């Protein structure tokens, strides 16, 4: 354990932590002193690399295969984390998918998949984590700046799912307030990840700062929300998007 770091002694789980913003969050939480479990579905090698990186930084970690659309897998992941580390202080809910399609072409399968993972899965992950979370703990969800605007054609369903998360967080904040647990929602704009690689260049002209975000920048905000410093903030959605949604 790294004494003197703001998250020293804390235990975190990052749902969807094998790559992109999730992996950056795992690394940042560990750098700030937390031991971290992550879940993954389809990238075991990336998950192993992320765990190796935080262990090299002096923290303990574990990778757990768990589909965020499967309630039993989500509960098992939380249970494994608590069994390994003895408690849970921080939960980051990053699992999500992006499938684009306009009103004429989006399929029922894509609609159901995005709702199941981006809304139902987020709720179930929060529910499972909250049941085992220490009083005074932290929950951080990863939404999107498209929750307040559709940045381009074909993003209406994705925007809808992320708007649902923003509203969900407000209600859950009230539910958990008596335990001193805070929950906040980070709404990144276009960020350089595997999920955005196919269309990131087309979006850059829409960003006032003229560039996409770096996952480490998003992770910095996540770490703040996971820390003691953010204790008076709950139910909020914080947009970090280079000015795109102004």
mmCIF file of C-alpha atoms in Angstrom:
data_model
loop_
_atom_site.group_PDB
_atom_site.id
_atom_site.type_symbol
_atom_site.label_atom_id
_atom_site.label_comp_id
_atom_site.label_asym_id
_atom_site.label_seq_id
_atom_site.Cartn_x
_atom_site.Cartn_y
_atom_site.Cartn_z
ATOM 1 C CA UNK A 1 0.000 0.000 0.000
ATOM 2 C CA UNK A 2 1.259 3.470 -0.908
ATOM 3 C CA UNK A 3 0.924 5.656 2.165
ATOM 4 C CA UNK A 4 0.295 9.357 1.609
ATOM 5 C CA UNK A 5 -1.705 8.937 -1.575
ATOM 6 C CA UNK A 6 -5.258 10.251 -1.443
ATOM 7 C CA UNK A 7 -6.839 6.806 -1.993
ATOM 8 C CA UNK A 8 -4.421 4.830 0.175
ATOM 9 C CA UNK A 9 -6.179 1.881 1.812
ATOM 10 C CA UNK A 10 -9.213 2.097 -0.490
ATOM 11 C CA UNK A 11 -10.614 -0.796 -2.501
ATOM 12 C CA UNK A 12 -12.191 -0.131 -5.882
ATOM 13 C CA UNK A 13 -13.964 -2.056 -8.602
ATOM 14 C CA UNK A 14 -14.140 -0.757 -12.173
ATOM 15 C CA UNK A 15 -16.841 -2.390 -14.275
ATOM 16 C CA UNK A 16 -15.522 -2.425 -17.826
ATOM 17 C CA UNK A 17 -11.930 -1.742 -16.850
ATOM 18 C CA UNK A 18 -9.848 -3.589 -19.428
ATOM 19 C CA UNK A 19 -9.385 -0.786 -21.945
ATOM 20 C CA UNK A 20 -10.125 2.820 -22.828
ATOM 21 C CA UNK A 21 -11.480 5.082 -20.101
ATOM 22 C CA UNK A 22 -11.997 2.094 -17.795
ATOM 23 C CA UNK A 23 -8.367 0.996 -17.970
ATOM 24 C CA UNK A 24 -7.210 4.582 -17.466
ATOM 25 C CA UNK A 25 -9.427 4.780 -14.377
ATOM 26 C CA UNK A 26 -7.950 1.543 -13.001
ATOM 27 C CA UNK A 27 -4.417 2.863 -13.457
ATOM 28 C CA UNK A 28 -5.209 6.261 -11.944
ATOM 29 C CA UNK A 29 -7.010 4.863 -8.905
ATOM 30 C CA UNK A 30 -4.043 2.565 -8.288
ATOM 31 C CA UNK A 31 -1.566 5.398 -8.739
ATOM 32 C CA UNK A 32 -3.508 7.297 -6.085
ATOM 33 C CA UNK A 33 -3.188 4.353 -3.692
ATOM 34 C CA UNK A 34 -6.209 2.084 -4.204
ATOM 35 C CA UNK A 35 -6.222 -1.646 -4.802
ATOM 36 C CA UNK A 36 -8.434 -2.279 -7.814
ATOM 37 C CA UNK A 37 -10.527 -5.070 -9.303
ATOM 38 C CA UNK A 38 -11.738 -4.742 -12.869
ATOM 39 C CA UNK A 39 -14.307 -6.581 -14.944
ATOM 40 C CA UNK A 40 -14.021 -7.436 -18.607
ATOM 41 C CA UNK A 41 -15.917 -9.448 -21.199
ATOM 42 C CA UNK A 42 -13.931 -9.831 -24.402
ATOM 43 C CA UNK A 43 -10.414 -8.526 -23.822
ATOM 44 C CA UNK A 44 -8.640 -10.829 -21.351
ATOM 45 C CA UNK A 45 -5.189 -9.866 -22.606
ATOM 46 C CA UNK A 46 -5.900 -6.161 -22.157
ATOM 47 C CA UNK A 47 -7.315 -6.842 -18.691
ATOM 48 C CA UNK A 48 -4.166 -8.739 -17.738
ATOM 49 C CA UNK A 49 -1.977 -5.924 -19.041
ATOM 50 C CA UNK A 50 -3.880 -3.372 -16.978
ATOM 51 C CA UNK A 51 -3.564 -5.445 -13.808
ATOM 52 C CA UNK A 52 0.161 -5.980 -14.475
ATOM 53 C CA UNK A 53 0.589 -2.214 -14.809
ATOM 54 C CA UNK A 54 -0.970 -1.431 -11.438
ATOM 55 C CA UNK A 55 0.896 -4.234 -9.711
ATOM 56 C CA UNK A 56 4.110 -2.751 -11.084
ATOM 57 C CA UNK A 57 3.025 0.486 -9.378
ATOM 58 C CA UNK A 58 2.878 -1.324 -6.027
ATOM 59 C CA UNK A 59 -0.871 -1.957 -5.791
ATOM 60 C CA UNK A 60 -2.852 -5.194 -5.824
ATOM 61 C CA UNK A 61 -5.372 -5.917 -8.547
ATOM 62 C CA UNK A 62 -7.571 -8.624 -9.986
ATOM 63 C CA UNK A 63 -9.368 -9.133 -13.292
ATOM 64 C CA UNK A 64 -12.809 -10.741 -13.284
ATOM 65 C CA UNK A 65 -14.704 -11.869 -16.351
ATOM 66 C CA UNK A 66 -18.259 -10.543 -15.987
ATOM 67 C CA UNK A 67 -20.839 -9.541 -18.567
ATOM 68 C CA UNK A 68 -22.559 -6.327 -17.465
ATOM 69 C CA UNK A 69 -25.799 -7.608 -18.977
ATOM 70 C CA UNK A 70 -25.770 -10.578 -16.557
ATOM 71 C CA UNK A 71 -27.014 -9.751 -13.027
ATOM 72 C CA UNK A 72 -25.487 -12.905 -11.515
ATOM 73 C CA UNK A 73 -22.088 -12.118 -13.030
ATOM 74 C CA UNK A 74 -22.215 -8.560 -11.694
ATOM 75 C CA UNK A 75 -23.049 -9.727 -8.174
ATOM 76 C CA UNK A 76 -20.336 -12.384 -8.347
ATOM 77 C CA UNK A 77 -17.754 -9.795 -9.389
ATOM 78 C CA UNK A 78 -18.570 -7.628 -6.389
ATOM 79 C CA UNK A 79 -18.482 -10.654 -4.086
ATOM 80 C CA UNK A 80 -15.095 -11.750 -5.439
ATOM 81 C CA UNK A 81 -13.705 -8.263 -4.880
ATOM 82 C CA UNK A 82 -14.866 -8.176 -1.267
ATOM 83 C CA UNK A 83 -13.663 -11.740 -0.665
ATOM 84 C CA UNK A 84 -10.201 -10.828 -1.981
ATOM 85 C CA UNK A 85 -9.750 -7.410 -0.378
ATOM 86 C CA UNK A 86 -12.124 -7.495 2.601
ATOM 87 C CA UNK A 87 -14.243 -4.479 1.709
ATOM 88 C CA UNK A 88 -15.341 -2.155 -1.109
ATOM 89 C CA UNK A 89 -15.011 1.642 -1.053
ATOM 90 C CA UNK A 90 -15.267 2.785 -4.678
ATOM 91 C CA UNK A 91 -17.258 1.561 -7.673
ATOM 92 C CA UNK A 92 -16.747 2.922 -11.185
ATOM 93 C CA UNK A 93 -19.399 1.835 -13.672
ATOM 94 C CA UNK A 94 -17.827 2.219 -17.087
ATOM 95 C CA UNK A 95 -19.206 -0.725 -19.051
ATOM 96 C CA UNK A 96 -21.072 0.430 -22.112
ATOM 97 C CA UNK A 97 -21.397 0.067 -25.867
ATOM 98 C CA UNK A 98 -21.891 2.414 -28.815
ATOM 99 C CA UNK A 99 -23.899 1.366 -31.848
ATOM 100 C CA UNK A 100 -24.904 4.099 -34.235
ATOM 101 C CA UNK A 101 -28.025 4.151 -36.384
ATOM 102 C CA UNK A 102 -30.612 6.724 -37.416
ATOM 103 C CA UNK A 103 -34.309 6.355 -36.781
ATOM 104 C CA UNK A 104 -34.832 4.537 -40.073
ATOM 105 C CA UNK A 105 -32.067 1.982 -39.679
ATOM 106 C CA UNK A 106 -31.457 1.208 -35.998
ATOM 107 C CA UNK A 107 -32.381 -2.404 -35.353
ATOM 108 C CA UNK A 108 -34.399 -3.773 -32.462
ATOM 109 C CA UNK A 109 -31.423 -5.931 -31.505
ATOM 110 C CA UNK A 110 -29.116 -2.909 -31.286
ATOM 111 C CA UNK A 111 -31.756 -0.972 -29.333
ATOM 112 C CA UNK A 112 -32.200 -3.804 -26.833
ATOM 113 C CA UNK A 113 -28.459 -4.394 -26.482
ATOM 114 C CA UNK A 114 -27.716 -0.748 -25.728
ATOM 115 C CA UNK A 115 -30.583 -0.526 -23.251
ATOM 116 C CA UNK A 116 -29.503 -3.755 -21.544
ATOM 117 C CA UNK A 117 -25.862 -2.745 -21.118
ATOM 118 C CA UNK A 118 -25.950 1.065 -20.950
ATOM 119 C CA UNK A 119 -29.018 1.409 -18.697
ATOM 120 C CA UNK A 120 -30.060 -1.919 -17.114
ATOM 121 C CA UNK A 121 -26.460 -3.034 -16.632
ATOM 122 C CA UNK A 122 -25.478 0.281 -15.080
ATOM 123 C CA UNK A 123 -28.360 0.100 -12.602
ATOM 124 C CA UNK A 124 -27.582 -3.503 -11.686
ATOM 125 C CA UNK A 125 -23.888 -2.700 -11.209
ATOM 126 C CA UNK A 126 -24.724 0.203 -8.912
ATOM 127 C CA UNK A 127 -27.231 -1.936 -7.012
ATOM 128 C CA UNK A 128 -24.746 -4.784 -6.513
ATOM 129 C CA UNK A 129 -21.909 -2.473 -5.493
ATOM 130 C CA UNK A 130 -24.033 -0.383 -3.137
ATOM 131 C CA UNK A 131 -25.080 -3.488 -1.220
ATOM 132 C CA UNK A 132 -21.447 -4.158 -0.274
ATOM 133 C CA UNK A 133 -20.053 -0.619 -0.303
ATOM 134 C CA UNK A 134 -18.598 0.856 2.864
ATOM 135 C CA UNK A 135 -20.536 3.761 4.368
ATOM 136 C CA UNK A 136 -19.015 6.957 3.009
ATOM 137 C CA UNK A 137 -18.106 5.182 -0.223
ATOM 138 C CA UNK A 138 -18.096 6.508 -3.756
ATOM 139 C CA UNK A 139 -19.868 5.484 -6.962
ATOM 140 C CA UNK A 140 -18.939 7.032 -10.304
ATOM 141 C CA UNK A 141 -20.786 6.305 -13.536
ATOM 142 C CA UNK A 142 -19.511 7.074 -17.008
ATOM 143 C CA UNK A 143 -22.116 8.796 -19.149
ATOM 144 C CA UNK A 144 -21.558 10.930 -22.220
ATOM 145 C CA UNK A 145 -21.888 14.562 -23.267
ATOM 146 C CA UNK A 146 -24.431 13.293 -25.798
ATOM 147 C CA UNK A 147 -26.794 12.940 -22.837
ATOM 148 C CA UNK A 148 -27.536 16.642 -23.332
ATOM 149 C CA UNK A 149 -27.153 16.795 -27.112
ATOM 150 C CA UNK A 150 -26.984 14.500 -30.125
ATOM 151 C CA UNK A 151 -23.652 15.461 -31.611
ATOM 152 C CA UNK A 152 -24.198 13.816 -34.974
ATOM 153 C CA UNK A 153 -26.741 11.754 -36.914
ATOM 154 C CA UNK A 154 -27.310 8.256 -35.665
ATOM 155 C CA UNK A 155 -26.584 8.904 -31.989
ATOM 156 C CA UNK A 156 -30.142 9.230 -30.681
ATOM 157 C CA UNK A 157 -30.349 5.814 -28.970
ATOM 158 C CA UNK A 158 -26.888 6.119 -27.444
ATOM 159 C CA UNK A 159 -27.772 9.628 -26.218
ATOM 160 C CA UNK A 160 -31.004 8.315 -24.730
ATOM 161 C CA UNK A 161 -29.182 5.644 -22.733
ATOM 162 C CA UNK A 162 -26.656 8.124 -21.384
ATOM 163 C CA UNK A 163 -29.399 10.629 -20.480
ATOM 164 C CA UNK A 164 -31.091 7.831 -18.530
ATOM 165 C CA UNK A 165 -27.900 7.337 -16.502
ATOM 166 C CA UNK A 166 -27.747 11.039 -15.643
ATOM 167 C CA UNK A 167 -31.305 10.958 -14.285
ATOM 168 C CA UNK A 168 -30.745 7.617 -12.564
ATOM 169 C CA UNK A 169 -27.808 9.060 -10.630
ATOM 170 C CA UNK A 170 -29.954 11.859 -9.224
ATOM 171 C CA UNK A 171 -32.441 9.435 -7.702
ATOM 172 C CA UNK A 172 -29.851 7.001 -6.393
ATOM 173 C CA UNK A 173 -27.968 9.872 -4.753
ATOM 174 C CA UNK A 174 -30.999 10.429 -2.520
ATOM 175 C CA UNK A 175 -31.329 6.706 -1.799
ATOM 176 C CA UNK A 176 -27.715 6.422 -0.629
ATOM 177 C CA UNK A 177 -27.278 9.773 1.114
ATOM 178 C CA UNK A 178 -28.122 8.426 4.575
ATOM 179 C CA UNK A 179 -25.077 6.151 4.348
ATOM 180 C CA UNK A 180 -22.797 8.975 3.303
ATOM 181 C CA UNK A 181 -22.292 7.326 -0.092
ATOM 182 C CA UNK A 182 -21.997 9.725 -3.006
ATOM 183 C CA UNK A 183 -22.751 8.966 -6.641
ATOM 184 C CA UNK A 184 -21.790 11.183 -9.546
ATOM 185 C CA UNK A 185 -21.804 10.880 -13.317
ATOM 186 C CA UNK A 186 -18.881 11.789 -15.584
ATOM 187 C CA UNK A 187 -19.961 12.809 -19.096
ATOM 188 C CA UNK A 188 -16.943 12.628 -21.421
ATOM 189 C CA UNK A 189 -16.957 14.075 -24.878
ATOM 190 C CA UNK A 190 -15.109 12.382 -27.738
ATOM 191 C CA UNK A 191 -12.168 10.543 -26.188
ATOM 192 C CA UNK A 192 -9.515 8.501 -27.948
ATOM 193 C CA UNK A 193 -10.505 4.880 -27.277
ATOM 194 C CA UNK A 194 -11.160 1.708 -29.264
ATOM 195 C CA UNK A 195 -14.877 2.493 -29.240
ATOM 196 C CA UNK A 196 -14.470 5.902 -30.896
ATOM 197 C CA UNK A 197 -11.629 5.122 -33.321
ATOM 198 C CA UNK A 198 -13.877 4.767 -36.375
ATOM 199 C CA UNK A 199 -15.457 8.213 -36.148
ATOM 200 C CA UNK A 200 -13.236 10.387 -33.935
ATOM 201 C CA UNK A 201 -11.735 12.406 -36.818
ATOM 202 C CA UNK A 202 -15.165 13.382 -38.111
ATOM 203 C CA UNK A 203 -16.125 14.765 -34.707
ATOM 204 C CA UNK A 204 -12.988 16.816 -33.990
ATOM 205 C CA UNK A 205 -14.209 19.907 -35.921
ATOM 206 C CA UNK A 206 -17.144 20.112 -33.488
ATOM 207 C CA UNK A 207 -14.853 20.432 -30.447
ATOM 208 C CA UNK A 208 -13.865 24.021 -29.565
ATOM 209 C CA UNK A 209 -10.500 22.899 -28.168
ATOM 210 C CA UNK A 210 -9.818 21.223 -31.503
ATOM 211 C CA UNK A 211 -8.905 17.787 -30.191
ATOM 212 C CA UNK A 212 -10.354 14.668 -28.637
ATOM 213 C CA UNK A 213 -9.842 13.905 -24.975
ATOM 214 C CA UNK A 214 -7.277 11.553 -23.525
ATOM 215 C CA UNK A 215 -8.540 8.727 -21.276
ATOM 216 C CA UNK A 216 -6.110 9.855 -18.570
ATOM 217 C CA UNK A 217 -7.864 13.236 -18.459
ATOM 218 C CA UNK A 218 -11.190 11.539 -17.792
ATOM 219 C CA UNK A 219 -9.511 9.313 -15.191
ATOM 220 C CA UNK A 220 -8.300 12.388 -13.318
ATOM 221 C CA UNK A 221 -11.893 13.528 -12.806
ATOM 222 C CA UNK A 222 -12.912 10.011 -11.770
ATOM 223 C CA UNK A 223 -10.154 9.970 -9.152
ATOM 224 C CA UNK A 224 -11.321 13.290 -7.738
ATOM 225 C CA UNK A 225 -14.875 11.977 -7.424
ATOM 226 C CA UNK A 226 -13.521 8.856 -5.699
ATOM 227 C CA UNK A 227 -11.645 10.903 -3.116
ATOM 228 C CA UNK A 228 -12.529 12.510 0.195
ATOM 229 C CA UNK A 229 -12.306 15.933 -1.453
ATOM 230 C CA UNK A 230 -15.535 15.345 -3.374
ATOM 231 C CA UNK A 231 -17.585 14.413 -0.324
ATOM 232 C CA UNK A 232 -20.127 17.248 -0.648
ATOM 233 C CA UNK A 233 -20.934 16.477 -4.296
ATOM 234 C CA UNK A 234 -23.571 13.897 -5.147
ATOM 235 C CA UNK A 235 -26.187 13.392 -7.844
ATOM 236 C CA UNK A 236 -24.226 15.540 -10.257
ATOM 237 C CA UNK A 237 -23.295 15.070 -13.912
ATOM 238 C CA UNK A 238 -19.961 16.613 -14.842
ATOM 239 C CA UNK A 239 -19.252 17.170 -18.535
ATOM 240 C CA UNK A 240 -15.637 16.984 -19.716
ATOM 241 C CA UNK A 241 -15.667 17.434 -23.498
ATOM 242 C CA UNK A 242 -13.415 20.261 -24.657
ATOM 243 C CA UNK A 243 -16.364 22.665 -24.792
ATOM 244 C CA UNK A 244 -18.379 20.596 -27.280
ATOM 245 C CA UNK A 245 -21.669 20.820 -25.362
ATOM 246 C CA UNK A 246 -21.509 24.527 -24.542
#
